[in-house]
Short mmCIF file of C-alpha atoms in Angstrom, two decimals:
data_model
loop_
_atom_site.label_atom_id
_atom_site.label_comp_id
_atom_site.label_asym_id
_atom_site.label_seq_id
_atom_site.Cartn_x
_atom_site.Cartn_y
_atom_site.Cartn_z
CA MET T 685 -65.10 -5.64 -40.38
CA THR T 686 -64.57 -3.04 -37.71
CA GLU T 687 -61.03 -2.03 -37.09
CA THR T 688 -59.65 -3.44 -33.88
CA ALA T 689 -56.20 -4.50 -32.76
CA PRO T 690 -54.47 -6.55 -35.47
CA ARG T 691 -53.85 -10.14 -34.46
CA ILE T 692 -50.25 -11.29 -34.60
CA ALA T 693 -49.28 -14.91 -34.00
CA VAL T 694 -46.30 -15.65 -31.78
CA VAL T 695 -45.29 -19.27 -32.43
CA VAL T 696 -44.35 -21.16 -29.28
CA PHE T 697 -41.88 -24.03 -29.71
CA PRO T 698 -40.78 -26.33 -26.91
CA GLY T 699 -37.89 -24.30 -25.51
CA SER T 700 -39.06 -20.88 -26.65
CA ASN T 701 -38.59 -18.44 -23.78
CA ASP T 702 -39.22 -14.99 -25.19
CA ASP T 703 -42.69 -15.73 -26.50
CA ARG T 704 -44.45 -13.95 -23.63
CA ASP T 705 -42.08 -10.97 -23.76
CA ALA T 706 -42.77 -10.65 -27.48
CA ALA T 707 -46.52 -10.94 -26.91
CA LEU T 708 -46.44 -8.31 -24.13
CA ALA T 709 -44.45 -5.89 -26.26
CA LEU T 710 -46.78 -6.38 -29.25
CA GLU T 711 -49.81 -5.85 -27.05
CA SER T 712 -48.40 -2.64 -25.61
CA LEU T 713 -47.93 -1.42 -29.18
CA GLY T 714 -51.54 -2.00 -30.12
CA ALA T 715 -51.64 -5.58 -31.39
CA GLU T 716 -53.62 -8.56 -30.19
CA PRO T 717 -50.95 -11.24 -29.81
CA VAL T 718 -51.98 -14.88 -30.16
CA LEU T 719 -49.63 -17.49 -28.70
CA HIS T 720 -49.63 -20.30 -31.26
CA TRP T 721 -48.42 -23.74 -30.20
CA HIS T 722 -46.00 -25.19 -32.76
CA ALA T 723 -47.91 -28.48 -33.08
CA GLU T 724 -50.96 -26.70 -34.49
CA PRO T 725 -50.72 -26.93 -38.27
CA GLU T 726 -53.22 -24.16 -39.05
CA LEU T 727 -52.43 -20.50 -38.33
CA PRO T 728 -55.33 -18.36 -37.16
CA ASP T 729 -56.28 -15.33 -39.27
CA VAL T 730 -53.38 -13.01 -38.43
CA GLY T 731 -51.67 -10.01 -39.98
CA ALA T 732 -48.14 -11.11 -39.08
CA VAL T 733 -46.21 -13.91 -37.46
CA VAL T 734 -43.38 -13.65 -34.94
CA LEU T 735 -40.97 -16.51 -34.26
CA PRO T 736 -39.63 -15.67 -30.80
CA GLY T 737 -36.30 -16.17 -29.10
CA GLY T 738 -35.32 -19.09 -26.95
CA PHE T 739 -33.78 -22.49 -27.35
CA SER T 740 -36.25 -24.55 -29.36
CA TYR T 741 -35.53 -28.24 -28.94
CA GLY T 742 -32.55 -27.36 -26.76
CA ASP T 743 -30.63 -26.13 -29.83
CA TYR T 744 -29.88 -29.80 -30.50
CA LEU T 745 -28.00 -30.62 -33.70
CA ARG T 746 -27.94 -27.00 -34.89
CA ALA T 747 -29.94 -24.09 -33.49
CA GLY T 748 -33.32 -24.04 -35.22
CA ALA T 749 -32.68 -27.25 -37.18
CA ILE T 750 -35.43 -29.27 -35.53
CA ALA T 751 -38.02 -26.55 -34.97
CA ARG T 752 -38.24 -26.01 -38.72
CA PHE T 753 -40.09 -29.34 -38.98
CA SER T 754 -42.82 -28.27 -36.56
CA PRO T 755 -46.29 -28.51 -38.13
CA ALA T 756 -46.80 -24.77 -37.65
CA MET T 757 -43.76 -24.02 -39.81
CA ARG T 758 -45.49 -25.29 -42.94
CA ALA T 759 -48.27 -22.78 -42.34
CA VAL T 760 -45.68 -20.06 -41.63
CA ALA T 761 -43.96 -20.85 -44.94
CA ASP T 762 -47.29 -20.65 -46.80
CA PHE T 763 -48.09 -17.38 -45.01
CA ALA T 764 -44.71 -15.97 -46.08
CA THR T 765 -45.16 -17.17 -49.68
CA ASP T 766 -48.48 -15.35 -49.69
CA GLY T 767 -46.67 -12.12 -48.78
CA GLY T 768 -47.40 -12.29 -45.04
CA PHE T 769 -44.97 -10.55 -42.68
CA VAL T 770 -42.80 -12.89 -40.66
CA LEU T 771 -40.33 -11.66 -38.06
CA GLY T 772 -37.80 -14.08 -36.53
CA ILE T 773 -36.04 -12.90 -33.40
CA CYS T 774 -32.82 -14.65 -32.31
CA ASN T 775 -33.84 -18.34 -32.21
CA GLY T 776 -36.63 -17.37 -34.60
CA PHE T 777 -33.98 -16.04 -37.01
CA GLN T 778 -32.12 -19.35 -36.69
CA VAL T 779 -35.32 -21.28 -37.44
CA LEU T 780 -36.05 -19.12 -40.52
CA CYS T 781 -32.56 -19.78 -41.88
CA GLU T 782 -32.76 -23.52 -41.26
CA ALA T 783 -36.22 -23.56 -42.87
CA GLY T 784 -34.84 -21.85 -45.98
CA LEU T 785 -37.17 -18.86 -45.56
CA LEU T 786 -34.06 -16.72 -45.13
CA PRO T 787 -30.67 -17.35 -46.75
CA GLY T 788 -27.54 -18.21 -44.79
CA VAL T 789 -27.03 -19.77 -41.40
CA LEU T 790 -26.23 -18.76 -37.80
CA ARG T 791 -23.20 -20.43 -36.28
CA PRO T 792 -21.70 -20.51 -32.79
CA ASN T 793 -20.25 -17.13 -31.80
CA GLU T 794 -16.64 -16.68 -32.83
CA SER T 795 -15.73 -16.22 -29.14
CA LEU T 796 -17.55 -19.48 -28.26
CA SER T 797 -19.06 -17.49 -25.39
CA PHE T 798 -22.69 -16.74 -24.79
CA VAL T 799 -23.06 -13.00 -25.14
CA CYS T 800 -25.69 -10.99 -23.27
CA ARG T 801 -25.47 -7.22 -23.52
CA ASP T 802 -26.77 -4.17 -25.32
CA ALA T 803 -25.70 -4.02 -28.94
CA ALA T 804 -25.74 -1.05 -31.26
CA VAL T 805 -27.11 -1.73 -34.73
CA ARG T 806 -27.32 0.55 -37.75
CA VAL T 807 -30.41 0.65 -39.95
CA GLU T 808 -29.43 0.09 -43.58
CA ARG T 809 -32.90 0.31 -45.13
CA ASN T 810 -36.26 1.64 -44.06
CA ASP T 811 -38.35 0.54 -47.02
CA VAL T 812 -39.00 -2.93 -45.63
CA PRO T 813 -42.15 -3.50 -43.54
CA PHE T 814 -40.23 -3.91 -40.30
CA LEU T 815 -38.11 -0.76 -40.42
CA GLY T 816 -40.56 1.84 -41.69
CA GLU T 817 -40.45 3.71 -38.37
CA CYS T 818 -36.64 4.09 -38.52
CA GLU T 819 -34.35 6.42 -40.43
CA ILE T 820 -31.62 5.06 -42.70
CA GLY T 821 -28.38 5.21 -40.73
CA GLN T 822 -30.22 5.38 -37.41
CA ARG T 823 -28.35 3.71 -34.56
CA LEU T 824 -30.53 1.49 -32.40
CA THR T 825 -29.59 0.10 -29.01
CA ILE T 826 -31.14 -3.34 -28.57
CA PRO T 827 -29.92 -6.20 -26.38
CA VAL T 828 -28.47 -9.41 -27.78
CA LYS T 829 -28.32 -12.67 -25.82
CA HIS T 830 -27.16 -15.66 -27.79
CA GLY T 831 -24.53 -18.34 -28.18
CA GLU T 832 -25.11 -18.91 -31.89
CA GLY T 833 -25.49 -15.57 -33.58
CA CYS T 834 -22.58 -15.57 -35.98
CA TYR T 835 -24.26 -15.04 -39.32
CA PHE T 836 -22.55 -16.84 -42.17
CA ALA T 837 -23.03 -16.79 -45.92
CA ASP T 838 -20.38 -17.83 -48.45
CA ASP T 839 -18.85 -15.18 -50.71
CA GLU T 840 -21.28 -15.76 -53.55
CA LEU T 841 -24.39 -15.57 -51.36
CA LEU T 842 -23.01 -12.59 -49.48
CA ALA T 843 -22.40 -10.67 -52.72
CA GLN T 844 -25.96 -11.47 -53.74
CA LEU T 845 -27.39 -10.29 -50.41
CA GLU T 846 -25.45 -7.05 -50.53
CA ALA T 847 -26.40 -6.45 -54.17
CA ASN T 848 -30.10 -7.00 -53.39
CA GLY T 849 -29.96 -4.83 -50.27
CA GLN T 850 -31.06 -7.72 -48.07
CA VAL T 851 -28.77 -6.74 -45.22
CA VAL T 852 -31.01 -4.41 -43.23
CA LEU T 853 -29.27 -4.21 -39.84
CA ARG T 854 -25.55 -4.18 -39.09
CA TYR T 855 -23.71 -4.09 -35.79
CA ASP T 856 -22.23 -0.66 -35.24
CA GLY T 857 -18.98 -0.90 -33.33
CA GLU T 858 -17.82 -4.12 -31.78
CA SER T 859 -19.54 -7.20 -33.20
CA PRO T 860 -20.92 -9.46 -30.47
CA ASN T 861 -20.52 -12.67 -32.46
CA GLY T 862 -18.23 -12.39 -35.50
CA SER T 863 -20.96 -12.27 -38.17
CA VAL T 864 -19.76 -11.77 -41.74
CA ASP T 865 -20.01 -8.10 -42.75
CA ASP T 866 -21.29 -7.34 -39.21
CA ILE T 867 -24.71 -8.61 -40.22
CA ALA T 868 -27.30 -8.34 -37.45
CA GLY T 869 -30.47 -8.68 -39.52
CA ILE T 870 -31.52 -9.63 -43.03
CA VAL T 871 -34.68 -9.86 -45.11
CA ASN T 872 -35.69 -12.28 -47.86
CA ALA T 873 -35.65 -11.15 -51.48
CA ASP T 874 -39.27 -9.95 -51.28
CA GLY T 875 -38.67 -8.08 -48.01
CA ASN T 876 -41.60 -9.63 -46.13
CA VAL T 877 -39.54 -12.01 -43.98
CA MET T 878 -36.94 -10.62 -41.58
CA GLY T 879 -34.63 -12.20 -39.06
CA LEU T 880 -32.47 -10.42 -36.50
CA MET T 881 -30.35 -11.52 -33.56
CA PRO T 882 -31.05 -8.52 -31.25
CA HIS T 883 -34.25 -8.70 -29.20
CA PRO T 884 -36.56 -5.75 -29.96
CA GLU T 885 -39.06 -7.04 -27.38
CA HIS T 886 -36.44 -6.41 -24.68
CA ALA T 887 -36.12 -2.78 -25.75
CA ALA T 888 -39.77 -1.83 -25.96
CA ASP T 889 -40.35 -0.01 -22.68
CA PRO T 890 -38.45 2.82 -20.94
CA LEU T 891 -38.11 0.53 -17.90
CA LEU T 892 -35.95 -1.75 -20.01
CA GLY T 893 -33.42 0.98 -20.74
CA SER T 894 -34.22 1.45 -24.40
CA THR T 895 -37.32 1.77 -26.54
CA ASP T 896 -35.50 1.37 -29.85
CA GLY T 897 -36.87 -2.14 -30.30
CA ALA T 898 -40.39 -0.76 -30.18
CA LEU T 899 -39.69 1.01 -33.49
CA ILE T 900 -39.34 -2.37 -35.20
CA LEU T 901 -42.31 -4.01 -33.48
CA LYS T 902 -44.51 -0.93 -33.96
CA ALA T 903 -43.81 -1.01 -37.69
CA LEU T 904 -44.78 -4.69 -37.75
CA VAL T 905 -48.03 -3.97 -35.87
CA GLU T 906 -48.93 -1.22 -38.35
CA ARG T 907 -48.18 -3.37 -41.41
CA ALA T 908 -50.23 -6.18 -39.86
CA ARG T 909 -53.07 -3.71 -39.33
CA GLU T 910 -52.93 -2.62 -42.99
CA ARG T 911 -52.84 -6.21 -44.19
CA LEU T 912 -55.85 -7.22 -42.13
CA PHE T 913 -58.02 -4.14 -42.42
CA ALA T 914 -57.02 -2.30 -45.61
CA ALA T 915 -59.57 -4.21 -47.67
CA ALA T 916 -62.38 -3.62 -45.16
CA MET A 297 -28.18 -51.99 -40.86
CA LYS A 298 -25.82 -49.68 -38.98
CA ALA A 299 -24.83 -46.39 -40.52
CA THR A 300 -22.31 -43.90 -39.24
CA VAL A 301 -22.48 -40.32 -40.42
CA LEU A 302 -19.51 -38.01 -40.01
CA VAL A 303 -20.41 -34.34 -40.25
CA ARG A 304 -17.52 -31.91 -40.63
CA PRO A 305 -17.19 -28.16 -40.91
CA LYS A 306 -16.33 -27.50 -44.57
CA PRO A 307 -12.74 -26.52 -45.36
CA GLY A 308 -12.24 -22.78 -45.05
CA ILE A 309 -15.17 -22.39 -42.64
CA LEU A 310 -13.99 -20.87 -39.38
CA ASP A 311 -14.34 -23.51 -36.65
CA PRO A 312 -14.03 -21.75 -33.28
CA GLN A 313 -14.53 -25.02 -31.39
CA GLY A 314 -11.69 -26.66 -33.32
CA LYS A 315 -9.55 -23.60 -32.68
CA ALA A 316 -10.18 -23.84 -28.93
CA VAL A 317 -9.28 -27.54 -28.94
CA GLU A 318 -6.18 -26.82 -31.02
CA ASP A 319 -5.05 -24.11 -28.59
CA SER A 320 -5.63 -26.39 -25.61
CA LEU A 321 -3.65 -29.23 -27.16
CA ARG A 322 -0.76 -26.86 -27.87
CA HIS A 323 -1.00 -25.57 -24.34
CA LEU A 324 -0.55 -29.17 -23.15
CA GLY A 325 2.60 -29.43 -25.22
CA PHE A 326 1.24 -31.43 -28.17
CA LYS A 327 2.48 -30.45 -31.58
CA VAL A 328 -0.76 -29.95 -33.46
CA GLU A 329 -1.06 -28.21 -36.80
CA GLU A 330 -4.81 -27.95 -36.79
CA ALA A 331 -7.88 -29.35 -35.04
CA ARG A 332 -11.38 -29.34 -36.48
CA VAL A 333 -14.42 -30.48 -34.55
CA GLY A 334 -17.31 -32.22 -36.27
CA ARG A 335 -20.11 -34.52 -35.22
CA LEU A 336 -20.61 -38.28 -35.38
CA LEU A 337 -24.03 -39.92 -35.61
CA ASP A 338 -24.58 -43.65 -35.20
CA LEU A 339 -27.80 -44.78 -36.82
CA GLU A 340 -29.63 -48.06 -36.96
CA VAL A 341 -31.44 -47.98 -40.28
CA ASP A 342 -34.30 -50.20 -41.26
CA ALA A 343 -33.27 -51.14 -44.82
CA SER A 344 -33.01 -54.38 -46.77
CA ASP A 345 -29.82 -53.66 -48.66
CA PRO A 346 -26.85 -51.26 -48.50
CA ASP A 347 -27.98 -49.23 -51.51
CA GLN A 348 -31.36 -48.55 -49.96
CA ALA A 349 -29.76 -47.75 -46.60
CA ARG A 350 -27.30 -45.34 -48.20
CA ALA A 351 -30.03 -43.58 -50.16
CA GLU A 352 -32.08 -43.24 -46.99
CA VAL A 353 -29.17 -41.80 -44.98
CA GLU A 354 -28.32 -39.45 -47.85
CA ARG A 355 -31.83 -38.04 -47.55
CA MET A 356 -31.46 -37.71 -43.78
CA CYS A 357 -28.26 -35.73 -44.28
CA ALA A 358 -29.81 -33.47 -46.88
CA GLU A 359 -32.94 -32.79 -44.85
CA LEU A 360 -31.64 -32.58 -41.30
CA LEU A 361 -28.27 -33.95 -40.27
CA ALA A 362 -25.99 -31.52 -42.10
CA ASN A 363 -26.33 -27.94 -43.28
CA PRO A 364 -24.76 -27.89 -46.76
CA LEU A 365 -23.79 -24.22 -46.41
CA ILE A 366 -21.22 -25.01 -43.75
CA GLU A 367 -20.93 -28.77 -43.36
CA SER A 368 -19.87 -31.80 -45.40
CA TYR A 369 -20.74 -35.36 -44.53
CA GLU A 370 -19.55 -38.92 -45.08
CA ILE A 371 -21.63 -42.05 -44.70
CA GLU A 372 -20.24 -45.42 -43.62
CA LEU A 373 -22.39 -48.55 -43.64
CA ALA A 374 -21.91 -51.77 -41.71
CA GLU A 375 -24.04 -54.90 -41.45
CA THR A 376 -25.77 -55.24 -38.10
CA GLY A 377 -24.30 -58.17 -36.29
#
C-alpha cells in the first residue's frame, strides 16, 4: 500500500451541523475525510472516526440519547473496541457518553443558557493519541457552543476518572457550563476514545482566530496515518 | 395497555430547570421550598398482561427513556379503556 492521506470517517447524523467543518479541517491537516451517513451500518476502512457537533435528532429526550442507536454506532463501538481512535466533539461527546463508550453524562448548562464563545482549556495529559502535539499544562483557546455541556459524574465515578487520569482537558478560568471539576474533555480507560465540548474544527485556521484546535486534529490525523500505514 | 413513565432528576443532582421554576414561583409570591422538573411519557404498550407490559416498559427505561446516572423513574400502568 502506498502512503496517501489517511481516511477518517466523519459520521453524519440527522441534525449534525459541524460535519463539514470537521471534514474541511481534517482535510487541511492532511487527511482524507469521508462523510459517513449514520444509517450505514458498515464503516469504510478508516484510521479514525469523528463524531461531529450539532443537534442529532433535535437533542430530543437527552442530547445524544437517540443517535446512539444509529446503525453506524454499532460499527463505531466495534471500531473503538478494536483500539480504533474515536473523537467526539460536542454533540459527538454527548453521543459517546449516551452510548457508554465514555463514562458520565452531559447535562444542560448550569446557567440554562446556550453558551457560544472562546473557552480556554488546559491540557492535562499528552500521552493520549489526541493530545500528542500539545504540552502538558498548555492553555488552548477553542470555541464552545452548546446548551448541554455540563459534564456530570457521581463522586465514585469522578474519583475513578481522576485516579485513572481520564480527565484530559479542563476549563481554565471561568467554566462555560458548570461541569464537575471543570471537565472539558475525557478519554476512556484505554485512551483511544475521547470526547470534548470545545470545537477544535472551529480553531483550525488563522482566519478563525485560533489554530489551537488544529493541534488536536493534527494529532488524530497522524495517529490515523500510523494505524493505516504502519504495517505497510 | 397504557403506561405512564415519570422520569425525575435524582435527589442531590443539581436541577437548573427546577431552580429557575422555583425562583419564578417565589418571584410571583408563592411560598415554595423546592421545585424539581422531570419528564412524563405516556405510552400505549402492546402487551397482554400488566406483568408483561411492566417488564417491557422497564426495558424501555433502561435502554432509552432514563439515564440511570442522573435520573430515576416510576412506571404506572392502566388498562386501556
